């Protein structure tokens, strides 16, 4: 599957109902709509190092653990403060709306969707080269939270296991498609060569 750009679907959903933590939907009030497009320029510099490359990222979100109630396939919490970050970018409209629903719940305006304006092929490759740090963190989190007395931590441990599996599995191909997107401004056609993630054989 080639790269899928979530931003048109997300922008189209800005004024409509979004997924809510209780499984239903809610309609953000007008003054909050559109605030997740990085109204604070410092957000990119403050992004969590565990965010996977792509348009969505978390940077100083709240610590209320709401994100996984809406987007468990995309959001995970850190173990320092419980802030949220994005461990998998959306691949279709339903996933994009789920992630946007989580983004819109954050009163700290700690998410942004402008990663495409900041990620470069060099930065993506740098992130991939250091992926072992993220993987080690996620694996350690699973070991700790999977035996926690707190149900929410045990649930979140499943997200850390998914992150490890993603790093070991499909993430490399997804990032190669993202590299093509960043370089060419369009998805790769079927069979079109994708850029390498590393020029160093790693």
GROMACS .gro file of C-alpha atoms in nm:
model
  202
    1UNK     CA    1   0.000   0.000   0.000
    2UNK     CA    2   0.138   0.342  -0.094
    3UNK     CA    3   0.137   0.645   0.134
    4UNK     CA    4  -0.207   0.778   0.223
    5UNK     CA    5  -0.231   1.149   0.304
    6UNK     CA    6  -0.468   1.191   0.602
    7UNK     CA    7  -0.485   1.568   0.595
    8UNK     CA    8  -0.767   1.618   0.342
    9UNK     CA    9  -0.990   1.381   0.539
   10UNK     CA   10  -0.900   1.551   0.866
   11UNK     CA   11  -0.965   1.901   0.734
   12UNK     CA   12  -1.298   1.789   0.593
   13UNK     CA   13  -1.397   1.661   0.939
   14UNK     CA   14  -1.306   1.975   1.133
   15UNK     CA   15  -1.661   2.108   1.153
   16UNK     CA   16  -1.837   1.776   1.197
   17UNK     CA   17  -1.887   1.541   1.492
   18UNK     CA   18  -1.575   1.357   1.609
   19UNK     CA   19  -1.531   1.027   1.793
   20UNK     CA   20  -1.569   1.065   2.169
   21UNK     CA   21  -1.414   0.871   2.460
   22UNK     CA   22  -1.747   0.709   2.547
   23UNK     CA   23  -1.776   0.552   2.202
   24UNK     CA   24  -2.021   0.810   2.075
   25UNK     CA   25  -1.955   1.140   1.903
   26UNK     CA   26  -1.928   1.502   2.009
   27UNK     CA   27  -1.920   1.834   1.830
   28UNK     CA   28  -1.634   2.065   1.932
   29UNK     CA   29  -1.743   2.422   1.992
   30UNK     CA   30  -1.649   2.665   1.719
   31UNK     CA   31  -1.362   2.829   1.910
   32UNK     CA   32  -1.181   2.496   1.942
   33UNK     CA   33  -1.215   2.374   1.583
   34UNK     CA   34  -0.897   2.385   1.383
   35UNK     CA   35  -0.670   2.440   1.685
   36UNK     CA   36  -0.485   2.115   1.619
   37UNK     CA   37  -0.299   2.253   1.317
   38UNK     CA   38  -0.011   2.369   1.536
   39UNK     CA   39  -0.117   2.720   1.636
   40UNK     CA   40   0.193   2.722   1.861
   41UNK     CA   41   0.509   2.718   1.646
   42UNK     CA   42   0.723   2.578   1.927
   43UNK     CA   43   0.532   2.251   1.920
   44UNK     CA   44   0.760   2.094   1.658
   45UNK     CA   45   1.072   2.163   1.864
   46UNK     CA   46   0.898   2.023   2.173
   47UNK     CA   47   0.770   1.703   2.011
   48UNK     CA   48   0.812   1.380   2.203
   49UNK     CA   49   1.104   1.173   2.069
   50UNK     CA   50   0.881   0.864   2.062
   51UNK     CA   51   0.649   1.006   1.794
   52UNK     CA   52   0.672   0.807   1.472
   53UNK     CA   53   0.751   1.023   1.166
   54UNK     CA   54   0.444   1.158   0.988
   55UNK     CA   55   0.201   1.448   0.992
   56UNK     CA   56   0.062   1.389   1.344
   57UNK     CA   57   0.269   1.425   1.660
   58UNK     CA   58   0.228   1.500   2.028
   59UNK     CA   59   0.426   1.767   2.212
   60UNK     CA   60   0.331   1.853   2.568
   61UNK     CA   61  -0.020   1.710   2.568
   62UNK     CA   62  -0.231   1.675   2.877
   63UNK     CA   63  -0.184   1.377   3.108
   64UNK     CA   64  -0.546   1.265   3.141
   65UNK     CA   65  -0.502   0.943   2.940
   66UNK     CA   66  -0.789   1.011   2.705
   67UNK     CA   67  -0.621   0.939   2.371
   68UNK     CA   68  -0.631   0.560   2.384
   69UNK     CA   69  -1.001   0.568   2.469
   70UNK     CA   70  -1.054   0.697   2.114
   71UNK     CA   71  -0.747   0.599   1.910
   72UNK     CA   72  -0.571   0.300   2.074
   73UNK     CA   73  -0.412   0.199   1.743
   74UNK     CA   74  -0.232   0.536   1.722
   75UNK     CA   75  -0.183   0.692   2.066
   76UNK     CA   76   0.042   0.582   2.350
   77UNK     CA   77   0.141   0.744   2.681
   78UNK     CA   78   0.485   0.817   2.816
   79UNK     CA   79   0.584   0.678   3.156
   80UNK     CA   80   0.719   1.005   3.296
   81UNK     CA   81   0.405   1.220   3.304
   82UNK     CA   82   0.149   1.026   3.106
   83UNK     CA   83   0.162   1.266   2.811
   84UNK     CA   84   0.045   1.136   2.473
   85UNK     CA   85   0.232   1.076   2.149
   86UNK     CA   86   0.162   0.912   1.812
   87UNK     CA   87   0.311   0.568   1.751
   88UNK     CA   88   0.130   0.491   1.424
   89UNK     CA   89   0.005   0.734   1.160
   90UNK     CA   90  -0.347   0.683   1.017
   91UNK     CA   91  -0.386   0.482   0.698
   92UNK     CA   92  -0.751   0.551   0.611
   93UNK     CA   93  -1.033   0.793   0.685
   94UNK     CA   94  -1.169   0.604   0.986
   95UNK     CA   95  -0.825   0.595   1.147
   96UNK     CA   96  -0.768   0.964   1.072
   97UNK     CA   97  -1.097   1.058   1.237
   98UNK     CA   98  -1.017   0.844   1.541
   99UNK     CA   99  -0.683   1.017   1.583
  100UNK     CA  100  -0.839   1.358   1.527
  101UNK     CA  101  -1.094   1.273   1.795
  102UNK     CA  102  -0.809   1.209   2.038
  103UNK     CA  103  -0.633   1.528   1.929
  104UNK     CA  104  -0.944   1.738   1.981
  105UNK     CA  105  -0.983   1.613   2.340
  106UNK     CA  106  -0.651   1.762   2.448
  107UNK     CA  107  -0.705   2.094   2.631
  108UNK     CA  108  -0.331   2.168   2.622
  109UNK     CA  109  -0.332   2.193   2.241
  110UNK     CA  110  -0.035   1.959   2.257
  111UNK     CA  111  -0.093   1.783   1.927
  112UNK     CA  112  -0.012   1.909   1.580
  113UNK     CA  113  -0.076   1.785   1.227
  114UNK     CA  114   0.192   1.979   1.043
  115UNK     CA  115   0.468   1.719   1.049
  116UNK     CA  116   0.494   1.721   0.671
  117UNK     CA  117   0.617   2.081   0.695
  118UNK     CA  118   0.904   1.977   0.922
  119UNK     CA  119   1.010   1.620   0.851
  120UNK     CA  120   1.279   1.587   0.587
  121UNK     CA  121   1.422   1.265   0.440
  122UNK     CA  122   1.735   1.324   0.649
  123UNK     CA  123   1.535   1.360   0.972
  124UNK     CA  124   1.330   1.049   0.896
  125UNK     CA  125   1.647   0.852   0.836
  126UNK     CA  126   1.795   0.987   1.160
  127UNK     CA  127   1.486   0.874   1.349
  128UNK     CA  128   1.504   0.529   1.192
  129UNK     CA  129   1.873   0.497   1.274
  130UNK     CA  130   1.791   0.562   1.640
  131UNK     CA  131   1.480   0.341   1.646
  132UNK     CA  132   1.645   0.101   1.891
  133UNK     CA  133   1.602   0.359   2.163
  134UNK     CA  134   1.227   0.378   2.101
  135UNK     CA  135   1.196   0.001   2.077
  136UNK     CA  136   1.386  -0.053   2.401
  137UNK     CA  137   1.165   0.199   2.578
  138UNK     CA  138   0.843   0.040   2.449
  139UNK     CA  139   0.957  -0.311   2.541
  140UNK     CA  140   1.047  -0.197   2.894
  141UNK     CA  141   0.711  -0.023   2.927
  142UNK     CA  142   0.533  -0.345   2.834
  143UNK     CA  143   0.725  -0.539   3.098
  144UNK     CA  144   0.629  -0.287   3.365
  145UNK     CA  145   0.273  -0.195   3.275
  146UNK     CA  146   0.155  -0.542   3.174
  147UNK     CA  147   0.174  -0.647   3.542
  148UNK     CA  148   0.047  -0.319   3.686
  149UNK     CA  149  -0.233  -0.299   3.941
  150UNK     CA  150  -0.388  -0.025   3.727
  151UNK     CA  151  -0.621  -0.144   3.452
  152UNK     CA  152  -0.538   0.159   3.236
  153UNK     CA  153  -0.166   0.078   3.246
  154UNK     CA  154  -0.230  -0.286   3.159
  155UNK     CA  155  -0.439  -0.170   2.863
  156UNK     CA  156  -0.170   0.072   2.750
  157UNK     CA  157   0.088  -0.207   2.769
  158UNK     CA  158  -0.090  -0.352   2.466
  159UNK     CA  159  -0.006  -0.035   2.277
  160UNK     CA  160   0.360  -0.067   2.367
  161UNK     CA  161   0.360  -0.426   2.237
  162UNK     CA  162   0.200  -0.306   1.915
  163UNK     CA  163   0.467  -0.039   1.881
  164UNK     CA  164   0.746  -0.295   1.918
  165UNK     CA  165   0.578  -0.520   1.661
  166UNK     CA  166   0.536  -0.226   1.425
  167UNK     CA  167   0.901  -0.128   1.453
  168UNK     CA  168   0.999  -0.488   1.385
  169UNK     CA  169   0.747  -0.529   1.105
  170UNK     CA  170   0.574  -0.283   0.874
  171UNK     CA  171   0.718   0.049   0.989
  172UNK     CA  172   1.022   0.036   0.762
  173UNK     CA  173   0.809   0.005   0.448
  174UNK     CA  174   0.571   0.275   0.568
  175UNK     CA  175   0.861   0.511   0.625
  176UNK     CA  176   1.004   0.439   0.280
  177UNK     CA  177   0.668   0.540   0.134
  178UNK     CA  178   0.674   0.851   0.353
  179UNK     CA  179   1.021   0.935   0.225
  180UNK     CA  180   0.886   0.919  -0.129
  181UNK     CA  181   0.595   1.142  -0.029
  182UNK     CA  182   0.826   1.400   0.126
  183UNK     CA  183   1.060   1.396  -0.174
  184UNK     CA  184   0.808   1.386  -0.458
  185UNK     CA  185   0.493   1.536  -0.309
  186UNK     CA  186   0.281   1.242  -0.419
  187UNK     CA  187   0.235   0.874  -0.334
  188UNK     CA  188   0.453   0.622  -0.515
  189UNK     CA  189   0.288   0.435  -0.798
  190UNK     CA  190   0.274   0.053  -0.780
  191UNK     CA  191   0.615  -0.090  -0.858
  192UNK     CA  192   0.786   0.249  -0.843
  193UNK     CA  193   1.123   0.232  -0.661
  194UNK     CA  194   1.117   0.363  -0.305
  195UNK     CA  195   1.406   0.551  -0.147
  196UNK     CA  196   1.616   0.357   0.106
  197UNK     CA  197   1.583   0.426   0.476
  198UNK     CA  198   1.955   0.412   0.523
  199UNK     CA  199   2.260   0.461   0.309
  200UNK     CA  200   2.477   0.294   0.571
  201UNK     CA  201   2.335  -0.058   0.554
  202UNK     CA  202   2.160  -0.029   0.891
   0.00000   0.00000   0.00000
